[in-house]
Short mmCIF file of C-alpha atoms in Angstrom, two decimals:
data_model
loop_
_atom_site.label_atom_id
_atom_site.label_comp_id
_atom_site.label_asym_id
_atom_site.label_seq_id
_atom_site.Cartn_x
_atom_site.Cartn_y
_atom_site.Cartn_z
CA UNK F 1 81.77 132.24 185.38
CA UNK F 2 79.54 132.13 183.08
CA UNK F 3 80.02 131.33 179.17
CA UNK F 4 78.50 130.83 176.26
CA UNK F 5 80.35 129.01 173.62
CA UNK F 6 79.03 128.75 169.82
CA UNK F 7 80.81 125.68 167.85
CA UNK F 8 79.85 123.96 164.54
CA UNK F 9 80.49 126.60 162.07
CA UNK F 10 82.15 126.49 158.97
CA UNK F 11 81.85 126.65 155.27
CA UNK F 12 79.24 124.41 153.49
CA UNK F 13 78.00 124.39 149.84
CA UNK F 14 74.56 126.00 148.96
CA UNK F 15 71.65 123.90 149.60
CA UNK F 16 73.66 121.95 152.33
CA UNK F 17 73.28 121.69 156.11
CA UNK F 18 74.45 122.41 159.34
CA UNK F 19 74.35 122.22 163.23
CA UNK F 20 75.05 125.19 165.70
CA UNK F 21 75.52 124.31 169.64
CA UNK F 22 75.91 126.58 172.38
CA UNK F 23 77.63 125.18 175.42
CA UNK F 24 76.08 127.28 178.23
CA UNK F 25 77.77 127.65 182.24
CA UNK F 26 78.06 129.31 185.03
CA UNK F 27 74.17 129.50 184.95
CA UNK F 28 70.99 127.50 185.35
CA UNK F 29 70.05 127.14 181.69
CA UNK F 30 66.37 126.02 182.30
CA UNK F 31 65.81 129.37 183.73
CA UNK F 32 66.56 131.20 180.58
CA UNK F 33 65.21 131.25 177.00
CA UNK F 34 67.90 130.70 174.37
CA UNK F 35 67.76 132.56 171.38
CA UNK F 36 70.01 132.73 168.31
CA UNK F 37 71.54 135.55 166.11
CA UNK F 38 73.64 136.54 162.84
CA UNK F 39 75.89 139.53 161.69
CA UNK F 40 76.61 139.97 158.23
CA UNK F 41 79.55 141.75 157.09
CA UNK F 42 77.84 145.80 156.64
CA UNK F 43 74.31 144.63 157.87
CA UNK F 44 72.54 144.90 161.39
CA UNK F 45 72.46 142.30 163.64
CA UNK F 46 68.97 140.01 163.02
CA UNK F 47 67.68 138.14 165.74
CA UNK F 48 66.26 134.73 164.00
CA UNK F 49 65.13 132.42 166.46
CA UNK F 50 64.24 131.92 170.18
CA UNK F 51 63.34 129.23 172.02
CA UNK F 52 61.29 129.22 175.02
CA UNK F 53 61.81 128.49 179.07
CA UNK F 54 59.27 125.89 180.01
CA UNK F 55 57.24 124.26 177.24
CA UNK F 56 59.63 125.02 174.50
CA UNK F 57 57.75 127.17 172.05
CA UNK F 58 59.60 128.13 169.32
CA UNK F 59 59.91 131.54 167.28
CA UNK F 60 61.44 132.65 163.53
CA UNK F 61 62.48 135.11 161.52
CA UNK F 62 60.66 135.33 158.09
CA UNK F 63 64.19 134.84 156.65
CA UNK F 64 64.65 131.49 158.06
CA UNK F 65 61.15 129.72 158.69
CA UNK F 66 60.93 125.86 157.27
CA UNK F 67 64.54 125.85 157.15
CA UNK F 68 66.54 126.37 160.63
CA UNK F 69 64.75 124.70 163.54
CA UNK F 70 66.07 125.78 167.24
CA UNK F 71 66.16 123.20 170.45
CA UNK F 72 68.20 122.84 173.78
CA UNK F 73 68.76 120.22 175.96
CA UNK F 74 68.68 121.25 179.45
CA UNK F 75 70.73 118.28 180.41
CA UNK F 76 73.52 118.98 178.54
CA UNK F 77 73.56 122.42 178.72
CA UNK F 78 73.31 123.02 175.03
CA UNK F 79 70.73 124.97 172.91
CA UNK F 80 71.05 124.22 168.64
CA UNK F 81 70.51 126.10 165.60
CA UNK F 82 69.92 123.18 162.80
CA UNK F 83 70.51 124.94 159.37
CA UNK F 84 69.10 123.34 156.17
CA UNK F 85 69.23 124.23 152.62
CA UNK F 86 71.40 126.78 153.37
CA UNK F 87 72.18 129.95 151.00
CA UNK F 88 74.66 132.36 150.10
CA UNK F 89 72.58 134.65 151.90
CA UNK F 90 72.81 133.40 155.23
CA UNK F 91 76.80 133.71 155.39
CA UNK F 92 77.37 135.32 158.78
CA UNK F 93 78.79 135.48 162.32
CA UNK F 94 76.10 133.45 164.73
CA UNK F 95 75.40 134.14 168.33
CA UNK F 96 73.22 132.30 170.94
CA UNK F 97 72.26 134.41 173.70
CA UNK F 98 70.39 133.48 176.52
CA UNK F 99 68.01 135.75 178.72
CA UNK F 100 65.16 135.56 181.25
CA UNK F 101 62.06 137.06 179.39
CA UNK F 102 59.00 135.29 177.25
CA UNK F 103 59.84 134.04 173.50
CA UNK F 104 57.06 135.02 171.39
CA UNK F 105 57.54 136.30 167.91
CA UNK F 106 57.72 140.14 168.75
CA UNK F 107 60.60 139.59 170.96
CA UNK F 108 62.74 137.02 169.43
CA UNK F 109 65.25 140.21 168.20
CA UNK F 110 65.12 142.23 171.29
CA UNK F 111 68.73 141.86 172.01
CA UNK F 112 68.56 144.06 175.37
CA UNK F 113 66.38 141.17 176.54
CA UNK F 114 69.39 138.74 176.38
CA UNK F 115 71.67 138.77 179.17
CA UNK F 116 74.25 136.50 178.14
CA UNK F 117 76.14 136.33 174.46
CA UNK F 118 78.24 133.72 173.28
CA UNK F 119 81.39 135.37 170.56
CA UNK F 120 79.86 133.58 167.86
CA UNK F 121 80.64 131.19 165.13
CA UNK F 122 81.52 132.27 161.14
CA UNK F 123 79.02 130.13 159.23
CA UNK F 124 80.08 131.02 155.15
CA UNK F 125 77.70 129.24 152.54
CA UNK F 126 79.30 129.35 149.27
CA UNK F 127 79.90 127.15 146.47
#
């Protein structure tokens, strides 16, 4: 069966940090990019990071470059979403998703290139 399972969300203070995983199964996760997204309460989904299949390239949004850094570890069968200096702004439900297609820039929000979705994880930044 196979699963994707977001943990390490929460609520943090502005300016503060945190770490996203994403337990992946049922599935050979070095055959599959990883990418991460959020849902804001009355906003579109925003695809804001991918990371790539075989030399680990990574992609951002504009909206998070120089602060949230993506990586996996095939061995565990984790990907990451690192969040620093977080803001009010980036309060939302995230997702990893995992799919087999090429991470560049362009495609990092092409959620009908994912074919798995974790249910997500409430990350709340507010003081």
């Amino acid at each position: 069966q196979v699963q994707l399972v977001e943990s390490g969300g929460g609520l943090v203070q502005p300016g503060n940090s945190l770490r996203l995983s994403c337990a992946a199964s049922g599935f050979p996760m070095d055959a599959y990019a990883f990418g991460w997204f959020r849902q804001a309460p009355g906003k579109e989904r925003e695809g804001i990071s991918c990371i790539a299949i075989h030399d680990y390239t990574t992609h951002y949004a504009e909206s998070v470059e120089g602060r949230f850094t993506i990586s996996r570890d095939n061995a565990k069968n984790t990907a990451y979403l690192q969040m620093n200096s977080l803001k009010p702004e980036d309060t939302a439900v995230y997702y990893c998703a995992a799919g087999r297609f090429t991470c560049r820039a362009r495609t990092l929000s092409r959620g009908n290139y994912y074919d798995y979705w974790g249910r997500g994880t409430q990350v709340t930044v507010s003081s």
